[in-house]
Coordinates of N, CA and C in Angstrom, one line a residue:
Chain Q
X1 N 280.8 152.7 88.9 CA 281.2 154.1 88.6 C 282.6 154.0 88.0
X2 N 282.9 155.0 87.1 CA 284.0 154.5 86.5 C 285.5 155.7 87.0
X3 N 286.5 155.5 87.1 CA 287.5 156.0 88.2 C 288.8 156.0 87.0
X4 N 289.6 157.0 87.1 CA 291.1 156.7 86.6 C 292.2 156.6 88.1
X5 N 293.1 156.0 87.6 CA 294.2 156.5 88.8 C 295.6 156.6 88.1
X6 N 296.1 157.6 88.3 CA 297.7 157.7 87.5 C 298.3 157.7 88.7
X7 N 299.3 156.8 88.6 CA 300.4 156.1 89.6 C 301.4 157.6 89.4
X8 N 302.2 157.6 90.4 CA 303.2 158.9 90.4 C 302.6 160.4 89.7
X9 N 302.5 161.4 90.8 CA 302.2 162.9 90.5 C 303.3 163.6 89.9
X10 N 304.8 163.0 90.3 CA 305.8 163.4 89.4 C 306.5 162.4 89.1
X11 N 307.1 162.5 87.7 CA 307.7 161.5 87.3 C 309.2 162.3 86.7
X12 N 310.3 161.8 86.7 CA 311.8 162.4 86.2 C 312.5 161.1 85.3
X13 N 312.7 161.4 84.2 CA 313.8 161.0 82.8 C 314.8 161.9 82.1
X14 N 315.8 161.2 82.1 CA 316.6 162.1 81.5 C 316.2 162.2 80.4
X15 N 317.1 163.4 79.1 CA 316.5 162.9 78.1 C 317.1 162.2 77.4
X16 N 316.3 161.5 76.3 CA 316.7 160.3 75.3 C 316.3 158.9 76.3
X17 N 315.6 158.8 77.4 CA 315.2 158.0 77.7 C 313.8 157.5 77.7
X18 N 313.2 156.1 78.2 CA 312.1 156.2 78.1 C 310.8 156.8 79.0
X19 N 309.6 157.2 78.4 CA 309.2 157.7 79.3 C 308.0 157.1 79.3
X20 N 307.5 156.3 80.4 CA 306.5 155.4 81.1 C 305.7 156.2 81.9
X21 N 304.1 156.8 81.8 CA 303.3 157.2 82.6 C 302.1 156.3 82.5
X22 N 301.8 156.3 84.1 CA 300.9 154.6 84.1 C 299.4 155.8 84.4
X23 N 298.6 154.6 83.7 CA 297.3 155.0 84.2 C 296.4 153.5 83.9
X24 N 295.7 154.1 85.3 CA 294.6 152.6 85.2 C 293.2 153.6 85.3
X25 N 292.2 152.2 85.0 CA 291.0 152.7 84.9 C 289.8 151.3 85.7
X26 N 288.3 152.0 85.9 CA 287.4 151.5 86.3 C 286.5 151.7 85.6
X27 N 285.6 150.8 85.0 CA 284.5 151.4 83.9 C 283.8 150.0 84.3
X28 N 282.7 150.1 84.3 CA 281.9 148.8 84.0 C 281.1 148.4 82.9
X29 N 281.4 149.6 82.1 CA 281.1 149.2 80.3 C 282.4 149.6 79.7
X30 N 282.2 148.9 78.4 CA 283.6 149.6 77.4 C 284.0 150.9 77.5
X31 N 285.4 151.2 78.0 CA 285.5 152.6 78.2 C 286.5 153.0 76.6
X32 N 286.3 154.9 76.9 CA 286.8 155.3 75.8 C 287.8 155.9 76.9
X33 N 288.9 155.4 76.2 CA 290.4 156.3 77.1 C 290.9 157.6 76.4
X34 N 291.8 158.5 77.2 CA 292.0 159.6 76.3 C 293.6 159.8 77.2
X35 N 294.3 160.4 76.5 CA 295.7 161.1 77.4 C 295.6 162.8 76.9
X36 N 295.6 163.4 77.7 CA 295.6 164.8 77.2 C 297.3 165.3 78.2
X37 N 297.3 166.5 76.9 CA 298.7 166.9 78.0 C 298.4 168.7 77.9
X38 N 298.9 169.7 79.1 CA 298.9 170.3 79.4 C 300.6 171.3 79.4
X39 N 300.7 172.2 79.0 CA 301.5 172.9 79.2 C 301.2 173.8 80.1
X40 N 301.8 174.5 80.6 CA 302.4 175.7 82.1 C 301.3 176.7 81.6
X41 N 300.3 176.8 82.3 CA 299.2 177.8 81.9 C 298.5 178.0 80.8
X42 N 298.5 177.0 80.2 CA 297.8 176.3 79.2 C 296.4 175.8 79.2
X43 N 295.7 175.6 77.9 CA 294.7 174.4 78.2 C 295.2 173.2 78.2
X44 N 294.3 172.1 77.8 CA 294.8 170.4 77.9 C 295.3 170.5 76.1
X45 N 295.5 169.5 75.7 CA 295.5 169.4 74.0 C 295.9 167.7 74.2
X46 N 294.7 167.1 73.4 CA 294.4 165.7 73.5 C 295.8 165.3 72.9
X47 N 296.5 164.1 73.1 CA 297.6 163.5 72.8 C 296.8 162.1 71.9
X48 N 296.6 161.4 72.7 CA 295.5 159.9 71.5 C 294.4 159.6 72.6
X49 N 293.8 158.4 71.8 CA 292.5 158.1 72.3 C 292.3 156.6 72.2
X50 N 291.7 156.1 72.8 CA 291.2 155.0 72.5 C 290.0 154.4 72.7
X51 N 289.6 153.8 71.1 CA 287.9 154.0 71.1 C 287.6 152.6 70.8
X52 N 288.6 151.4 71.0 CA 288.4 149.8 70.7 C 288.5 149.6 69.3
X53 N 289.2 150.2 68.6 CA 289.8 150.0 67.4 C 290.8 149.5 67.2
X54 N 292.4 149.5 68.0 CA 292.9 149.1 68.0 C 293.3 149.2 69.9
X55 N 294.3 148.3 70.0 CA 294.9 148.1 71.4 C 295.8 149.3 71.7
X56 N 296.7 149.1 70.6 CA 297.6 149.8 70.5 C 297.3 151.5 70.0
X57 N 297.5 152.4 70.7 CA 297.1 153.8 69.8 C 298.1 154.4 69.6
X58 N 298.6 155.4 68.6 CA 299.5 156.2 68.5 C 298.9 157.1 68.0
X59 N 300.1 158.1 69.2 CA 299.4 159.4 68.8 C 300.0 161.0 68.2
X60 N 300.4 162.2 69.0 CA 301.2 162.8 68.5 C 302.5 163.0 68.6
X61 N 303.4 163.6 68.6 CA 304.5 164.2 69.2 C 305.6 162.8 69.8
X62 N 305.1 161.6 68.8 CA 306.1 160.3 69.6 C 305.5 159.5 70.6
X63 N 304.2 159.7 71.1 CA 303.6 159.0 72.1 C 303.1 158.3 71.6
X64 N 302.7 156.9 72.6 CA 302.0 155.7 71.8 C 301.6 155.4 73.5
X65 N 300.1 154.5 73.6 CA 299.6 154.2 74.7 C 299.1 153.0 74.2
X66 N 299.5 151.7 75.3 CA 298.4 150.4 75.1 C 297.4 150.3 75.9
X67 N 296.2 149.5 75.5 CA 294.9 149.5 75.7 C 295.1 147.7 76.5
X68 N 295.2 147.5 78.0 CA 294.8 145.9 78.5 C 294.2 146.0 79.3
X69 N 293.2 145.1 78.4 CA 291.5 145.3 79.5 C 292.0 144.5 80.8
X70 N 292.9 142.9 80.4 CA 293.0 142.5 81.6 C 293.8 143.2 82.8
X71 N 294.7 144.3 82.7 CA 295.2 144.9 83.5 C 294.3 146.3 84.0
X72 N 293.5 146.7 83.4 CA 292.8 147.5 83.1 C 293.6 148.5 83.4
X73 N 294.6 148.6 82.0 CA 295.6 150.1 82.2 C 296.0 150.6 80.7
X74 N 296.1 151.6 80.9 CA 296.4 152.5 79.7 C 297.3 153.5 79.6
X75 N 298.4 152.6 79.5 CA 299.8 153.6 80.3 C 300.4 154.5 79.1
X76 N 301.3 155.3 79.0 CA 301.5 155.6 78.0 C 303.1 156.5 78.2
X77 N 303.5 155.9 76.7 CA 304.8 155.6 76.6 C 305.1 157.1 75.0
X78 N 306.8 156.6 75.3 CA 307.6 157.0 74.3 C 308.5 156.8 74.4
X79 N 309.4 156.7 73.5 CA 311.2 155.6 73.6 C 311.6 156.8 73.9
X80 N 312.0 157.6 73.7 CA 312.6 158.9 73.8 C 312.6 160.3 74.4
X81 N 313.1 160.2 75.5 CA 312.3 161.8 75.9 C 313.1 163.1 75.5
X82 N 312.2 164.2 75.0 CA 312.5 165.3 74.9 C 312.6 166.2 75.9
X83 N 313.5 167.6 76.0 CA 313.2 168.1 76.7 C 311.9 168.9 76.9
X84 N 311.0 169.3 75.3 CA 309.8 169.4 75.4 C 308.6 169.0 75.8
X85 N 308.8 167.5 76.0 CA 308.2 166.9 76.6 C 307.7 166.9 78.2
X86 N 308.5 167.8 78.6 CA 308.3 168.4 79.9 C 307.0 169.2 80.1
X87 N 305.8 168.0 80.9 CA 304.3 169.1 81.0 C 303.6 168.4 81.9
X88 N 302.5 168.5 81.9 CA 301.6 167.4 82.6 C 300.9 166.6 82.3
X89 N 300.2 165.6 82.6 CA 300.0 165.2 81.2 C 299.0 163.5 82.1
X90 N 297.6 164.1 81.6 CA 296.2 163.9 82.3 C 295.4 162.1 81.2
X91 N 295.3 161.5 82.2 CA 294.2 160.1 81.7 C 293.2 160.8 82.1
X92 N 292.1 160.1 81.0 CA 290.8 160.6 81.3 C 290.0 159.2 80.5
X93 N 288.9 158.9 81.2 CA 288.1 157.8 80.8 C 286.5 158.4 80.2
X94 N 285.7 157.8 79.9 CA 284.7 158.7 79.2 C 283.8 157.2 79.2
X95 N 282.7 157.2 79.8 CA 281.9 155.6 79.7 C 280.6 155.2 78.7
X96 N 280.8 156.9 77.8 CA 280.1 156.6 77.2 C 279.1 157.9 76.6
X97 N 279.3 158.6 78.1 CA 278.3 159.6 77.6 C 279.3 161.0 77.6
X98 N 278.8 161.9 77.8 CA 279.5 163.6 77.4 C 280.2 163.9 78.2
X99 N 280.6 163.0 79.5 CA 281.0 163.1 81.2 C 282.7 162.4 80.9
X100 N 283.5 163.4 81.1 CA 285.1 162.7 81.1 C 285.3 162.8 82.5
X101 N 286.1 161.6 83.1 CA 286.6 161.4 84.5 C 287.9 161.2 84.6
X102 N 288.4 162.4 84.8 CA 290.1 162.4 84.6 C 291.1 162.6 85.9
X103 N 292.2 161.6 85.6 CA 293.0 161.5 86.7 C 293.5 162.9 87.8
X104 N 294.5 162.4 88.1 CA 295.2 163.8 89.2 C 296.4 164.3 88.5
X105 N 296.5 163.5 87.3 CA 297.8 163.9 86.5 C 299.1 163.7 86.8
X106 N 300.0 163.7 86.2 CA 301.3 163.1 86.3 C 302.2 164.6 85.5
X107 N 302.9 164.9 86.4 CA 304.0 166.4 85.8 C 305.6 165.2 85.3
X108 N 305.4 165.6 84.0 CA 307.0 164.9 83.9 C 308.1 166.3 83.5
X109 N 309.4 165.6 84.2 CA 310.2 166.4 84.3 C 311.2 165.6 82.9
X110 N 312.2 166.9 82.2 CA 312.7 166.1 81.5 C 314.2 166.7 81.8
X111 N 315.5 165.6 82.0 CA 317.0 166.1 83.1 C 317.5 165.9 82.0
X112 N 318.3 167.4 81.8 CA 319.5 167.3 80.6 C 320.7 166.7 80.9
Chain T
X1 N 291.0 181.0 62.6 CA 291.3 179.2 62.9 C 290.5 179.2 63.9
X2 N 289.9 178.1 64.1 CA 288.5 177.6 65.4 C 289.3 177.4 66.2
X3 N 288.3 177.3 67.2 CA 289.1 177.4 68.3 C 288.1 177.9 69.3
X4 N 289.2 177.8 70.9 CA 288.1 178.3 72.0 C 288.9 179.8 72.6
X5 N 287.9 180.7 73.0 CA 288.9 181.7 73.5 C 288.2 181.8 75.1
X6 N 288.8 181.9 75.7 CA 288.9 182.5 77.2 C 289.2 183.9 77.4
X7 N 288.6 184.4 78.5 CA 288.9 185.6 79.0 C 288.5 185.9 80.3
X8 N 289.0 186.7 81.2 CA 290.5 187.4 81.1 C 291.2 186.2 81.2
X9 N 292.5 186.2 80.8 CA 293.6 185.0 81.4 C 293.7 184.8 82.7
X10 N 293.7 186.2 83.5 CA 293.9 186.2 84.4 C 292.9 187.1 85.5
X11 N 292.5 186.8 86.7 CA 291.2 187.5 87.1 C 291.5 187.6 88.7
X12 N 291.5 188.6 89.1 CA 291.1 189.2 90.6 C 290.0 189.6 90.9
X13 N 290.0 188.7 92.4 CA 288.4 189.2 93.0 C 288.5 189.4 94.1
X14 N 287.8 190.2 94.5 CA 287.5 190.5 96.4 C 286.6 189.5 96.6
X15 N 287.0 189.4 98.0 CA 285.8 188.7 98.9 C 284.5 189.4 98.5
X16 N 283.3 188.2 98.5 CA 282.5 188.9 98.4 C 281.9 189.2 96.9
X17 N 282.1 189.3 95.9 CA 282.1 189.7 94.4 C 281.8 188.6 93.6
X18 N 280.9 188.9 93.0 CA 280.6 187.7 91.7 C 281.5 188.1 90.5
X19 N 281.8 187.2 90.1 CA 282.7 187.3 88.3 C 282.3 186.5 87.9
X20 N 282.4 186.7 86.5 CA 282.2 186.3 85.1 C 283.2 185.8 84.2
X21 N 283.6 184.5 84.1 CA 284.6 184.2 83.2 C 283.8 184.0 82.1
X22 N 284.8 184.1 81.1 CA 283.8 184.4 79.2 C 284.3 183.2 78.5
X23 N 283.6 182.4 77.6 CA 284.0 181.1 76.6 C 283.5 181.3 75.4
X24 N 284.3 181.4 74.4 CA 283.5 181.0 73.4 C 284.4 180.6 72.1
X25 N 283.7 179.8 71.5 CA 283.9 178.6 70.8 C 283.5 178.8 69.2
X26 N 284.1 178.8 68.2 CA 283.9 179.2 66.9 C 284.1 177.4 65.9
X27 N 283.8 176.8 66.7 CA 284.4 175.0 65.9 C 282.5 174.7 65.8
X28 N 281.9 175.4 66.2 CA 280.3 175.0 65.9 C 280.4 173.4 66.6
X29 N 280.8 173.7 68.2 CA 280.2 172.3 68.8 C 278.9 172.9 69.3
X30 N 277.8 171.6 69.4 CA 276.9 171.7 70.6 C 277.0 171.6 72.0
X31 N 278.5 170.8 72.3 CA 278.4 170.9 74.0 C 279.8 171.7 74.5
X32 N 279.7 172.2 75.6 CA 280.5 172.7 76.3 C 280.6 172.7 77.6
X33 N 281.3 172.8 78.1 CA 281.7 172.0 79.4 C 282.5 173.4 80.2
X34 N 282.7 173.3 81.9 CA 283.5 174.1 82.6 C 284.0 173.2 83.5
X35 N 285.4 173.4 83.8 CA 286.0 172.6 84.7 C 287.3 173.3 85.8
X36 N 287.2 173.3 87.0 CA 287.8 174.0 87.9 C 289.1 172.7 88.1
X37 N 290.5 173.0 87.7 CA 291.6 173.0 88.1 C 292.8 173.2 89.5
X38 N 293.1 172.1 90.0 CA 293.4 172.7 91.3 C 294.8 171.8 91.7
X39 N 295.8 172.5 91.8 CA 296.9 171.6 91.8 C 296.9 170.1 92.5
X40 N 297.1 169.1 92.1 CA 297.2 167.7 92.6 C 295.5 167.3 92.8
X41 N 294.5 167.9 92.0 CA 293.4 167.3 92.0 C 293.0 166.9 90.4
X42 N 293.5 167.5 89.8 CA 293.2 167.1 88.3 C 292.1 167.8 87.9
X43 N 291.4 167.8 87.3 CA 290.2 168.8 86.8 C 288.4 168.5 87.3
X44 N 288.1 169.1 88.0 CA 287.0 168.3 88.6 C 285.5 169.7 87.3
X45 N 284.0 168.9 86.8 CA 283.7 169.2 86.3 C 282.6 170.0 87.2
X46 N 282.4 171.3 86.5 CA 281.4 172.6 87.3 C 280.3 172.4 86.7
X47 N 280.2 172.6 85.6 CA 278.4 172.6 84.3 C 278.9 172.1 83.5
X48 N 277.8 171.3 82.5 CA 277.8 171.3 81.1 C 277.0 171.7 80.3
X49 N 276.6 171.8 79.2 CA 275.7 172.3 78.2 C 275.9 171.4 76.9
X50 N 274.7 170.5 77.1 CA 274.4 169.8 75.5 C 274.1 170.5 74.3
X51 N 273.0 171.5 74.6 CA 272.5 172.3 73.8 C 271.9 173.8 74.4
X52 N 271.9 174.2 73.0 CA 271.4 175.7 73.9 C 270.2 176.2 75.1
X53 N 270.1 176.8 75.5 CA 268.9 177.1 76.8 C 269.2 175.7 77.7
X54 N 270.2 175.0 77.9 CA 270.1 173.8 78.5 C 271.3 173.4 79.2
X55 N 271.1 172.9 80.6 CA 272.8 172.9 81.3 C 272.5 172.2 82.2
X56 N 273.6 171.2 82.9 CA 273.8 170.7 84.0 C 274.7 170.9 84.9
X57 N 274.3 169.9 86.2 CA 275.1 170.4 87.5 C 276.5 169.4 87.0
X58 N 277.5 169.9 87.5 CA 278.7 168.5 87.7 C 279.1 168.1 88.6
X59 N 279.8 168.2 89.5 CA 280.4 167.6 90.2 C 280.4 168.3 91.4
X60 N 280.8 169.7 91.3 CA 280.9 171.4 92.1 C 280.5 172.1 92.0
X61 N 279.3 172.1 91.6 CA 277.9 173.4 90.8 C 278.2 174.3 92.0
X62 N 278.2 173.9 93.5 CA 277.9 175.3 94.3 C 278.8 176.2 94.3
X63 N 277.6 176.8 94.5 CA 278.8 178.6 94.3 C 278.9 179.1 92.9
X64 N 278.5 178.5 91.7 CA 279.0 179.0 90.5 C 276.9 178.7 89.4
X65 N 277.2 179.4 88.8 CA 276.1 179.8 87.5 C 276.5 179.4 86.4
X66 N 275.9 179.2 85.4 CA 275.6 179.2 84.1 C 274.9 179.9 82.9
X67 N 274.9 180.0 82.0 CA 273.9 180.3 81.6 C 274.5 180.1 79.7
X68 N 273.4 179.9 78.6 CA 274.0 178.9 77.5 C 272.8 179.4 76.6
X69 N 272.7 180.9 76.0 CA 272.0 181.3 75.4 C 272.1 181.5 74.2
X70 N 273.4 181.1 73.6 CA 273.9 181.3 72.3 C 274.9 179.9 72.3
X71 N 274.8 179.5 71.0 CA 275.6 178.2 70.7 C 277.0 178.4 70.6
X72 N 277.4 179.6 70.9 CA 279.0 179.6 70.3 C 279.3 180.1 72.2
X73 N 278.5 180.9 73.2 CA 278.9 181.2 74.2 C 278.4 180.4 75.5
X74 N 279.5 180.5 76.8 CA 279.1 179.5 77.9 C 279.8 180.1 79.0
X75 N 279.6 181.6 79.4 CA 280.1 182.2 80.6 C 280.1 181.5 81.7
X76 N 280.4 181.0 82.7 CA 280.7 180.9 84.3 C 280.7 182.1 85.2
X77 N 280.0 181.8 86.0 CA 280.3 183.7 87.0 C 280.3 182.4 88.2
X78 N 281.4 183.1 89.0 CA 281.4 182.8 90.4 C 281.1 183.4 91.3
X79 N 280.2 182.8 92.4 CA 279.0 183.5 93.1 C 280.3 184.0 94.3
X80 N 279.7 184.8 95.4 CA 280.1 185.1 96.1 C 279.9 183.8 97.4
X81 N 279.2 183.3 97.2 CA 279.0 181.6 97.4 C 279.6 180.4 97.7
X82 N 280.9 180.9 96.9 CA 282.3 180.1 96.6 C 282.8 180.0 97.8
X83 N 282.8 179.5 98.4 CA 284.0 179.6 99.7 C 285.5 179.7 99.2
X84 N 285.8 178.8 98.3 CA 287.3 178.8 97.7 C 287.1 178.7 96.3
X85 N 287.0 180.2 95.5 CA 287.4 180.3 94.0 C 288.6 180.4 94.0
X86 N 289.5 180.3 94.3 CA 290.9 180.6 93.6 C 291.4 179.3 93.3
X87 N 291.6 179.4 92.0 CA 291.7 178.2 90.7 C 292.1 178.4 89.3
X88 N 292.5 177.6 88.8 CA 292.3 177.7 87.3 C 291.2 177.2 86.5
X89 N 290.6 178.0 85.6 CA 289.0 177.5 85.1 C 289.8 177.1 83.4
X90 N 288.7 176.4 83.4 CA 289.2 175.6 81.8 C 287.9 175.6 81.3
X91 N 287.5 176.2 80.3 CA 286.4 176.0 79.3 C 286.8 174.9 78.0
X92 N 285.7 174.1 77.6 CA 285.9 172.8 76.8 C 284.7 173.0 75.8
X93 N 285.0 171.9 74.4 CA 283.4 172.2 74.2 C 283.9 170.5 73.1
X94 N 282.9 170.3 72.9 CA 282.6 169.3 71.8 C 281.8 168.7 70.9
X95 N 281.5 168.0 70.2 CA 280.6 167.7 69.3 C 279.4 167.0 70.1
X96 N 278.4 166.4 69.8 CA 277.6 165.2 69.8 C 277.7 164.1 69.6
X97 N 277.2 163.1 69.9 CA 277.2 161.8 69.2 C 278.0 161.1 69.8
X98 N 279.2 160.3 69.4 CA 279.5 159.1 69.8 C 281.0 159.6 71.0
X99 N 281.4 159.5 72.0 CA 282.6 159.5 72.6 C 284.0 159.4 72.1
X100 N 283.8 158.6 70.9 CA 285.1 158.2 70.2 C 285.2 159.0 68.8
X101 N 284.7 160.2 68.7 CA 284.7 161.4 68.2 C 284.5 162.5 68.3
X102 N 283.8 162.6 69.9 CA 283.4 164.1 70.6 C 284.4 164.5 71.7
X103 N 285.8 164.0 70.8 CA 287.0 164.4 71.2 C 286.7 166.1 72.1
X104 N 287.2 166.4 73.7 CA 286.9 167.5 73.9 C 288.1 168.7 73.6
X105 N 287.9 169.5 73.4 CA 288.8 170.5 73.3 C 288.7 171.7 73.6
X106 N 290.4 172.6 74.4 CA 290.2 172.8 75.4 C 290.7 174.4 75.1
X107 N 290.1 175.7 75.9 CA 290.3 176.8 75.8 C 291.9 176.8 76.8
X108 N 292.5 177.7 76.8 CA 293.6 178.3 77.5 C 293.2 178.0 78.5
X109 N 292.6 178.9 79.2 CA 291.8 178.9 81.0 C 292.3 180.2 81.2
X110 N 291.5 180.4 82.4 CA 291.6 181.9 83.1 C 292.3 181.4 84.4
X111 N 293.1 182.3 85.0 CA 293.3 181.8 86.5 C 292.9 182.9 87.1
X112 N 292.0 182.6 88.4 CA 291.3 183.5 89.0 C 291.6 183.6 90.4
X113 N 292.4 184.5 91.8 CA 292.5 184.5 92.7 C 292.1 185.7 93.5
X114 N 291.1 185.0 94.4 CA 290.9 186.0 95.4 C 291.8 186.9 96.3
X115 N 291.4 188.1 96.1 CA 292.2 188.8 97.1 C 291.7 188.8 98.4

């Protein structure tokens, strides 16, 4: 069965620092990864993806997430934080078929 | 501009009462999806719909309906059934075919609390 788990439900950076949100995953076939982020009463709005194209994805707004099967994680980064960047911000794994299985999410806070 | 609309944003309900949250989707996907939101659980999945006249259970079907009679609409009503509707509902919808282009995408949501 395939499982996400995002380490830390809140996470805090000042800004202009880096921001590290971990996610791991369980798939027993090739999974397709996704990071979606959420704003305050919002829907989700996909951030990147990764479909085995590359390791490395980049995606909108400054984020970039790596793809290691041997760690099986798909953490996802940005050198810089904004204060905008302040939202929630959801891994989601997908094993293949129409069924997305997404984490508990991670709220980042951004400290002026 | 495509897109998904939700409605009401916001919804009150008595004990007791069925409601109808409303989806619909102008991006001409075939699937669409409903997913109940709940702080520190992440999004757990209620129905989906591949195609029209056609739906399944997800994860938390009880208590809640479907119905997928038109390709652009995918209402949710929540039954009186529900022991605990008070949540945020997220309607989704996406293409066919491969995962690594049936990117989902996502309506506002409604948040709905029992009185």
């Amino acid at each position: 069965a395939q499982s996400v788990t995002q380490l830390g439900s809140h996470v805090s950076v000042s800004e202009g620092a880096l921001v590290l949100l971990r996610c791991n995953y369980s798939s027993s076939v090739p999974p397709y990864l996704f990071w979606y982020v959420q704003y305050p009463n919002q829907g989700l709005q996909l951030l990147l993806k990764y479909t085995s194209a590359a390791t490395l994805v980049k995606g909108i707004n400054g984020f970039e997430a790596e793809f290691k099967k041997s760690e099986t994680s798909f953490h996802l980064t940005k050198p810089s934080a904004h204060m905008s960047d302040a939202a929630e911000y959801f891994c989601a794994v997908s094993p293949g078929t129409y069924k997305y299985i997404f984490g508990t999410g991670t709220r980042l806070k951004v400290l002026a | 501009d495509g897109g998904i609309t939700q409605s009401p944003k916001y919804l009150f309900r008595k004990e007791g009462q069925n409601v109808t949250l409303s989806c619909e989707q102008n991006l001409n996907h075939d699937a669409m999806y409903w997913y109940r939101q709940d702080p520190g659980q992440g999004l757990r999945l209620i129905y989906y719909s591949q195609i029209v006249n056609d739906f399944q259970k997800g994860d938390i079907a009880e208590g809640y309906s479907v119905s997928r009679e038109k390709k652009e609409s995918f209402p949710l009503t929540v039954t009186s059934a529900q022991k605990n509707p008070t949540a945020f509902y997220l309607c989704a919808s996406s293409t066919q075919g491969s995962p690594a282009y049936n990117e989902q995408f996502f309506g506002p949501g409604t948040r709905l609390t029992v009185l």
